mmCIF file of C-alpha atoms in Angstrom:
data_model
loop_
_atom_site.group_PDB
_atom_site.id
_atom_site.type_symbol
_atom_site.label_atom_id
_atom_site.label_comp_id
_atom_site.label_asym_id
_atom_site.label_seq_id
_atom_site.Cartn_x
_atom_site.Cartn_y
_atom_site.Cartn_z
ATOM 1 C CA MET A 1 -266.236 99.640 37.524
ATOM 2 C CA PRO A 2 -267.936 102.406 38.866
ATOM 3 C CA PRO A 3 -271.632 103.355 38.495
ATOM 4 C CA ARG A 4 -272.922 104.923 35.643
ATOM 5 C CA PRO A 5 -272.453 108.564 35.774
ATOM 6 C CA ASP A 6 -275.209 111.156 36.478
ATOM 7 C CA ALA A 7 -273.765 113.447 33.986
ATOM 8 C CA PRO A 8 -273.063 111.745 30.684
ATOM 9 C CA SER A 9 -272.426 115.055 29.125
ATOM 10 C CA ALA A 10 -270.046 116.297 31.218
ATOM 11 C CA PRO A 11 -266.135 117.106 29.553
ATOM 12 C CA VAL A 12 -264.256 114.132 29.166
ATOM 13 C CA ALA A 13 -261.551 115.316 31.514
ATOM 14 C CA GLU A 14 -264.291 115.408 34.042
ATOM 15 C CA ARG A 15 -265.642 111.832 33.219
ATOM 16 C CA PRO A 16 -264.875 109.225 35.983
ATOM 17 C CA ARG A 17 -262.285 106.728 34.680
ATOM 18 C CA VAL A 18 -261.694 103.489 35.042
ATOM 19 C CA PRO A 19 -258.424 101.525 35.806
ATOM 20 C CA ARG A 20 -257.235 99.493 32.528
ATOM 21 C CA PHE A 21 -253.431 98.553 32.514
ATOM 22 C CA THR A 22 -250.969 99.042 35.070
ATOM 23 C CA ARG A 23 -247.354 100.632 34.513
ATOM 24 C CA ALA A 24 -245.668 97.136 34.383
ATOM 25 C CA GLU A 25 -248.102 96.362 31.121
ATOM 26 C CA HIS A 26 -247.519 99.906 29.637
ATOM 27 C CA ARG A 27 -243.674 98.921 29.579
ATOM 28 C CA VAL A 28 -244.053 95.701 28.449
ATOM 29 C CA HIS A 29 -246.051 96.750 25.737
ATOM 30 C CA ARG A 30 -243.664 99.751 24.655
ATOM 31 C CA ALA A 31 -240.729 97.648 24.958
ATOM 32 C CA THR A 32 -242.230 94.828 22.860
ATOM 33 C CA ALA A 33 -243.602 97.324 20.139
ATOM 34 C CA THR A 34 -240.055 99.309 20.197
ATOM 35 C CA LEU A 35 -238.500 95.883 19.418
ATOM 36 C CA MET A 36 -240.917 94.926 16.882
ATOM 37 C CA ALA A 37 -240.323 98.371 15.237
ATOM 38 C CA VAL A 38 -236.346 97.550 14.830
ATOM 39 C CA CYS A 39 -237.025 93.968 13.664
ATOM 40 C CA VAL A 40 -239.372 95.581 10.812
ATOM 41 C CA LEU A 41 -237.251 98.754 9.804
ATOM 42 C CA THR A 42 -233.877 96.619 9.788
ATOM 43 C CA ALA A 43 -235.715 93.828 7.830
ATOM 44 C CA GLY A 44 -236.785 96.615 5.596
ATOM 45 C CA CYS A 45 -233.078 97.665 5.174
ATOM 46 C CA LEU A 46 -231.984 94.071 4.404
ATOM 47 C CA TYR A 47 -234.707 93.135 1.786
ATOM 48 C CA LEU A 48 -235.754 96.489 0.062
ATOM 49 C CA PRO A 49 -232.964 97.711 -2.333
ATOM 50 C CA PHE A 50 -233.658 101.471 -1.915
ATOM 51 C CA LEU A 51 -233.525 101.188 1.838
ATOM 52 C CA ALA A 52 -230.059 98.708 1.410
ATOM 53 C CA GLU A 53 -228.924 101.892 -0.775
ATOM 54 C CA LEU A 54 -229.755 104.718 1.406
ATOM 55 C CA VAL A 55 -228.777 103.287 4.930
ATOM 56 C CA GLY A 56 -226.006 100.886 3.819
ATOM 57 C CA ARG A 57 -224.305 98.959 6.417
ATOM 58 C CA ARG A 58 -225.548 95.832 5.853
ATOM 59 C CA ALA A 59 -223.845 93.954 8.225
ATOM 60 C CA LEU A 60 -224.525 96.462 10.891
ATOM 61 C CA MET A 61 -228.311 95.845 10.046
ATOM 62 C CA VAL A 62 -227.906 92.202 10.343
ATOM 63 C CA THR A 63 -226.489 92.234 13.770
ATOM 64 C CA VAL A 64 -229.208 94.770 14.930
ATOM 65 C CA HIS A 65 -231.994 92.874 13.162
ATOM 66 C CA GLU A 66 -230.535 89.474 14.948
ATOM 67 C CA TRP A 67 -230.545 90.618 18.282
ATOM 68 C CA SER A 68 -233.699 92.493 18.228
ATOM 69 C CA GLY A 69 -235.257 89.307 17.211
ATOM 70 C CA ILE A 70 -233.894 87.441 19.774
ATOM 71 C CA LEU A 71 -234.917 89.968 22.678
ATOM 72 C CA LEU A 72 -238.322 90.024 21.392
ATOM 73 C CA PRO A 73 -239.892 88.145 24.146
ATOM 74 C CA VAL A 74 -237.799 89.031 26.694
ATOM 75 C CA PRO A 75 -240.129 91.890 27.899
ATOM 76 C CA LEU A 76 -243.243 89.659 28.105
ATOM 77 C CA LEU A 77 -241.118 86.895 30.196
ATOM 78 C CA LEU A 78 -239.978 89.807 32.443
ATOM 79 C CA GLY A 79 -243.176 91.140 32.721
ATOM 80 C CA LEU A 80 -245.032 87.566 34.141
ATOM 81 C CA GLY A 81 -243.584 89.297 37.409
ATOM 82 C CA SER A 82 -246.792 91.688 37.305
ATOM 83 C CA ARG A 83 -249.868 89.679 38.475
ATOM 84 C CA ALA A 84 -252.163 92.473 36.444
ATOM 85 C CA LEU A 85 -249.928 91.309 33.329
ATOM 86 C CA ARG A 86 -250.987 87.679 34.052
ATOM 87 C CA ILE A 87 -254.572 88.088 34.797
ATOM 88 C CA ASP A 88 -254.660 89.754 31.229
ATOM 89 C CA LEU A 89 -253.167 87.072 29.624
ATOM 90 C CA THR A 90 -255.490 84.559 30.984
ATOM 91 C CA ARG A 91 -258.279 87.093 29.634
ATOM 92 C CA LEU A 92 -256.668 86.653 26.607
ATOM 93 C CA ASN A 93 -256.612 83.225 26.138
ATOM 94 C CA ARG A 94 -260.323 82.568 27.142
ATOM 95 C CA TYR A 95 -263.203 82.489 24.810
ATOM 96 C CA GLY A 96 -266.780 82.430 25.128
ATOM 97 C CA PRO A 97 -269.853 82.832 23.287
ATOM 98 C CA HIS A 98 -269.805 86.719 23.329
ATOM 99 C CA ASP A 99 -266.822 86.267 21.288
ATOM 100 C CA ARG A 100 -268.166 84.296 18.503
ATOM 101 C CA GLN A 101 -271.293 86.812 18.574
ATOM 102 C CA TRP A 102 -268.451 89.720 18.448
ATOM 103 C CA LEU A 103 -266.821 88.372 15.743
ATOM 104 C CA ARG A 104 -270.165 87.829 13.676
ATOM 105 C CA ALA A 105 -270.992 91.325 14.195
ATOM 106 C CA ALA A 106 -267.798 92.569 13.062
ATOM 107 C CA LEU A 107 -268.058 90.326 9.892
ATOM 108 C CA ARG A 108 -271.120 91.983 9.206
ATOM 109 C CA ARG A 109 -270.470 95.173 10.318
ATOM 110 C CA ARG A 110 -273.064 95.453 12.927
ATOM 111 C CA GLY A 111 -273.401 96.838 16.088
ATOM 112 C CA GLY A 112 -274.035 94.748 19.349
ATOM 113 C CA ARG A 113 -270.476 93.556 19.746
ATOM 114 C CA PRO A 114 -270.417 92.336 23.363
ATOM 115 C CA ALA A 115 -266.620 92.093 24.993
ATOM 116 C CA GLY A 116 -265.319 91.964 28.153
ATOM 117 C CA LYS A 117 -261.690 93.691 29.061
ATOM 118 C CA PHE A 118 -260.358 92.561 25.402
ATOM 119 C CA ASN A 119 -262.911 91.789 22.788
ATOM 120 C CA ALA A 120 -262.521 88.615 20.196
ATOM 121 C CA GLY A 121 -260.568 91.040 17.601
ATOM 122 C CA GLN A 122 -257.850 91.641 20.355
ATOM 123 C CA LYS A 123 -257.752 88.261 21.411
ATOM 124 C CA LEU A 124 -257.357 86.582 17.953
ATOM 125 C CA TYR A 125 -254.420 89.366 17.219
ATOM 126 C CA ALA A 126 -252.763 88.622 20.556
ATOM 127 C CA ALA A 127 -252.737 84.608 19.628
ATOM 128 C CA TRP A 128 -251.627 84.961 16.149
ATOM 129 C CA ILE A 129 -248.840 87.359 16.770
ATOM 130 C CA ALA A 130 -247.415 85.333 19.918
ATOM 131 C CA GLY A 131 -247.597 82.321 17.375
ATOM 132 C CA ALA A 132 -245.799 84.505 14.618
ATOM 133 C CA VAL A 133 -243.037 85.793 16.930
ATOM 134 C CA LEU A 134 -242.276 82.099 18.245
ATOM 135 C CA VAL A 135 -241.940 80.832 14.125
ATOM 136 C CA MET A 136 -240.049 83.796 13.384
ATOM 137 C CA LEU A 137 -237.620 83.184 16.344
ATOM 138 C CA GLY A 138 -237.516 79.668 15.381
ATOM 139 C CA THR A 139 -236.620 79.921 12.008
ATOM 140 C CA GLY A 140 -234.360 83.139 12.432
ATOM 141 C CA LEU A 141 -231.987 80.954 14.986
ATOM 142 C CA LEU A 142 -231.823 78.574 11.872
ATOM 143 C CA MET A 143 -230.693 81.090 9.683
ATOM 144 C CA TRP A 144 -228.544 82.852 11.847
ATOM 145 C CA PHE A 145 -226.699 79.185 13.368
ATOM 146 C CA THR A 146 -225.907 77.316 10.032
ATOM 147 C CA ASP A 147 -224.725 74.392 11.707
ATOM 148 C CA LEU A 148 -228.242 73.693 13.654
ATOM 149 C CA ALA A 149 -229.779 71.934 10.236
ATOM 150 C CA PRO A 150 -229.165 70.445 7.420
ATOM 151 C CA LEU A 151 -229.411 72.979 4.297
ATOM 152 C CA VAL A 152 -232.909 71.815 3.368
ATOM 153 C CA TRP A 153 -234.040 72.579 6.636
ATOM 154 C CA ARG A 154 -232.461 76.184 6.243
ATOM 155 C CA THR A 155 -233.998 77.048 3.027
ATOM 156 C CA GLY A 156 -237.549 75.999 4.469
ATOM 157 C CA ALA A 157 -236.954 78.186 7.334
ATOM 158 C CA THR A 158 -235.704 81.451 5.020
ATOM 159 C CA PHE A 159 -239.004 80.960 2.668
ATOM 160 C CA VAL A 160 -241.290 80.419 6.459
ATOM 161 C CA HIS A 161 -239.202 83.582 7.656
ATOM 162 C CA ASP A 162 -239.463 85.851 4.604
ATOM 163 C CA TRP A 163 -243.449 85.134 3.890
ATOM 164 C CA LEU A 164 -244.133 85.345 7.550
ATOM 165 C CA ALA A 165 -242.324 88.511 7.864
ATOM 166 C CA LEU A 166 -244.690 90.112 5.124
ATOM 167 C CA ALA A 167 -247.319 88.901 7.017
ATOM 168 C CA VAL A 168 -246.860 89.984 10.232
ATOM 169 C CA VAL A 169 -246.215 93.859 8.863
ATOM 170 C CA LEU A 170 -249.290 93.580 7.262
ATOM 171 C CA VAL A 171 -251.245 92.528 10.664
ATOM 172 C CA ILE A 172 -248.977 94.959 12.365
ATOM 173 C CA ALA A 173 -250.181 97.539 9.943
ATOM 174 C CA GLY A 174 -253.739 96.777 10.708
ATOM 175 C CA HIS A 175 -253.373 96.864 14.275
ATOM 176 C CA VAL A 176 -251.813 100.127 14.660
ATOM 177 C CA TRP A 177 -254.429 101.316 12.074
ATOM 178 C CA LYS A 178 -257.222 100.642 14.398
ATOM 179 C CA ALA A 179 -255.293 101.946 17.382
ATOM 180 C CA PHE A 180 -255.407 105.222 15.355
ATOM 181 C CA GLY A 181 -259.210 104.997 15.059
ATOM 182 C CA ASP A 182 -259.560 104.696 18.924
ATOM 183 C CA PRO A 183 -257.920 107.599 20.797
ATOM 184 C CA GLU A 184 -259.661 106.348 24.213
ATOM 185 C CA SER A 185 -257.969 102.826 23.760
ATOM 186 C CA ARG A 186 -254.448 104.657 23.343
ATOM 187 C CA ARG A 187 -254.932 106.859 26.276
ATOM 188 C CA GLY A 188 -255.906 103.848 28.243
ATOM 189 C CA LEU A 189 -252.453 101.955 27.169
ATOM 190 C CA ARG A 190 -250.877 105.388 27.666
ATOM 191 C CA THR A 191 -252.344 106.751 30.711
ATOM 192 C CA GLY A 192 -253.664 103.500 32.593
ATOM 193 C CA SER A 193 -257.039 104.423 32.681
ATOM 194 C CA VAL A 194 -260.193 104.897 30.042
ATOM 195 C CA ASP A 195 -263.566 106.988 30.233
ATOM 196 C CA ALA A 196 -266.150 105.146 32.111
ATOM 197 C CA GLN A 197 -268.585 105.467 29.112
ATOM 198 C CA TRP A 198 -266.439 104.318 26.509
ATOM 199 C CA ALA A 199 -265.762 101.045 28.894
ATOM 200 C CA ARG A 200 -269.309 100.682 29.055
ATOM 201 C CA ARG A 201 -269.766 101.054 25.437
ATOM 202 C CA GLU A 202 -266.909 99.007 23.857
ATOM 203 C CA HIS A 203 -266.470 96.290 26.500
ATOM 204 C CA PRO A 204 -270.003 95.980 28.328
ATOM 205 C CA LEU A 205 -268.917 92.714 30.042
ATOM 206 C CA TRP A 206 -265.728 93.596 31.445
ATOM 207 C CA GLU A 207 -267.238 94.580 34.923
ATOM 208 C CA HIS A 208 -268.749 91.136 35.179
ATOM 209 C CA GLU A 209 -265.153 89.457 34.634
ATOM 210 C CA ASP A 210 -263.390 87.510 37.326
ATOM 211 C CA ASN A 211 -260.456 90.239 38.183
ATOM 212 C CA THR A 212 -258.756 87.431 40.627
ATOM 213 C CA ARG A 213 -257.507 85.010 38.056
#
């Protein structure tokens, strides 16, 4: 990260910026978000009567929902060819004492939340959504291919799939809400860089992290 700027009151466009995400990471995020949105919207058309009546064509909605779910892990798998993405995945899976401090401060709505490139909330969200996608994929396959398991398994898979889908919608809604509350974070994902002052304020430990693994 660059040294502290001499003129912190300079316009945002003129302040030093810090590289945060590569183009590959941006594409992986956008493709995954698009597939997830399709999954959620088609699920709504299947489960909510007013949407089902509005859209119709239930068979098409089922097909689109199934294939968007199957394809959901593909952007990330393809993105593993990016070294930057692999490094960031390592960061997301690495927890330290500062993450516990961040969570305690967040729960008490206090300042002093130390974070590296990703804060503890972002790490927990990434871990939870990754696990949820795997469970949704597994239960969805049991529902799709009825010969894979006995009826009692398929019944349980349907129960888990439906309730976990509701949890996923709520968690994603919270994720989107937080993102809209932080324009610089969104700008970093869109342009690949963030304001250096924002980086020091929100992710003060980032510059000390190991960028080689």
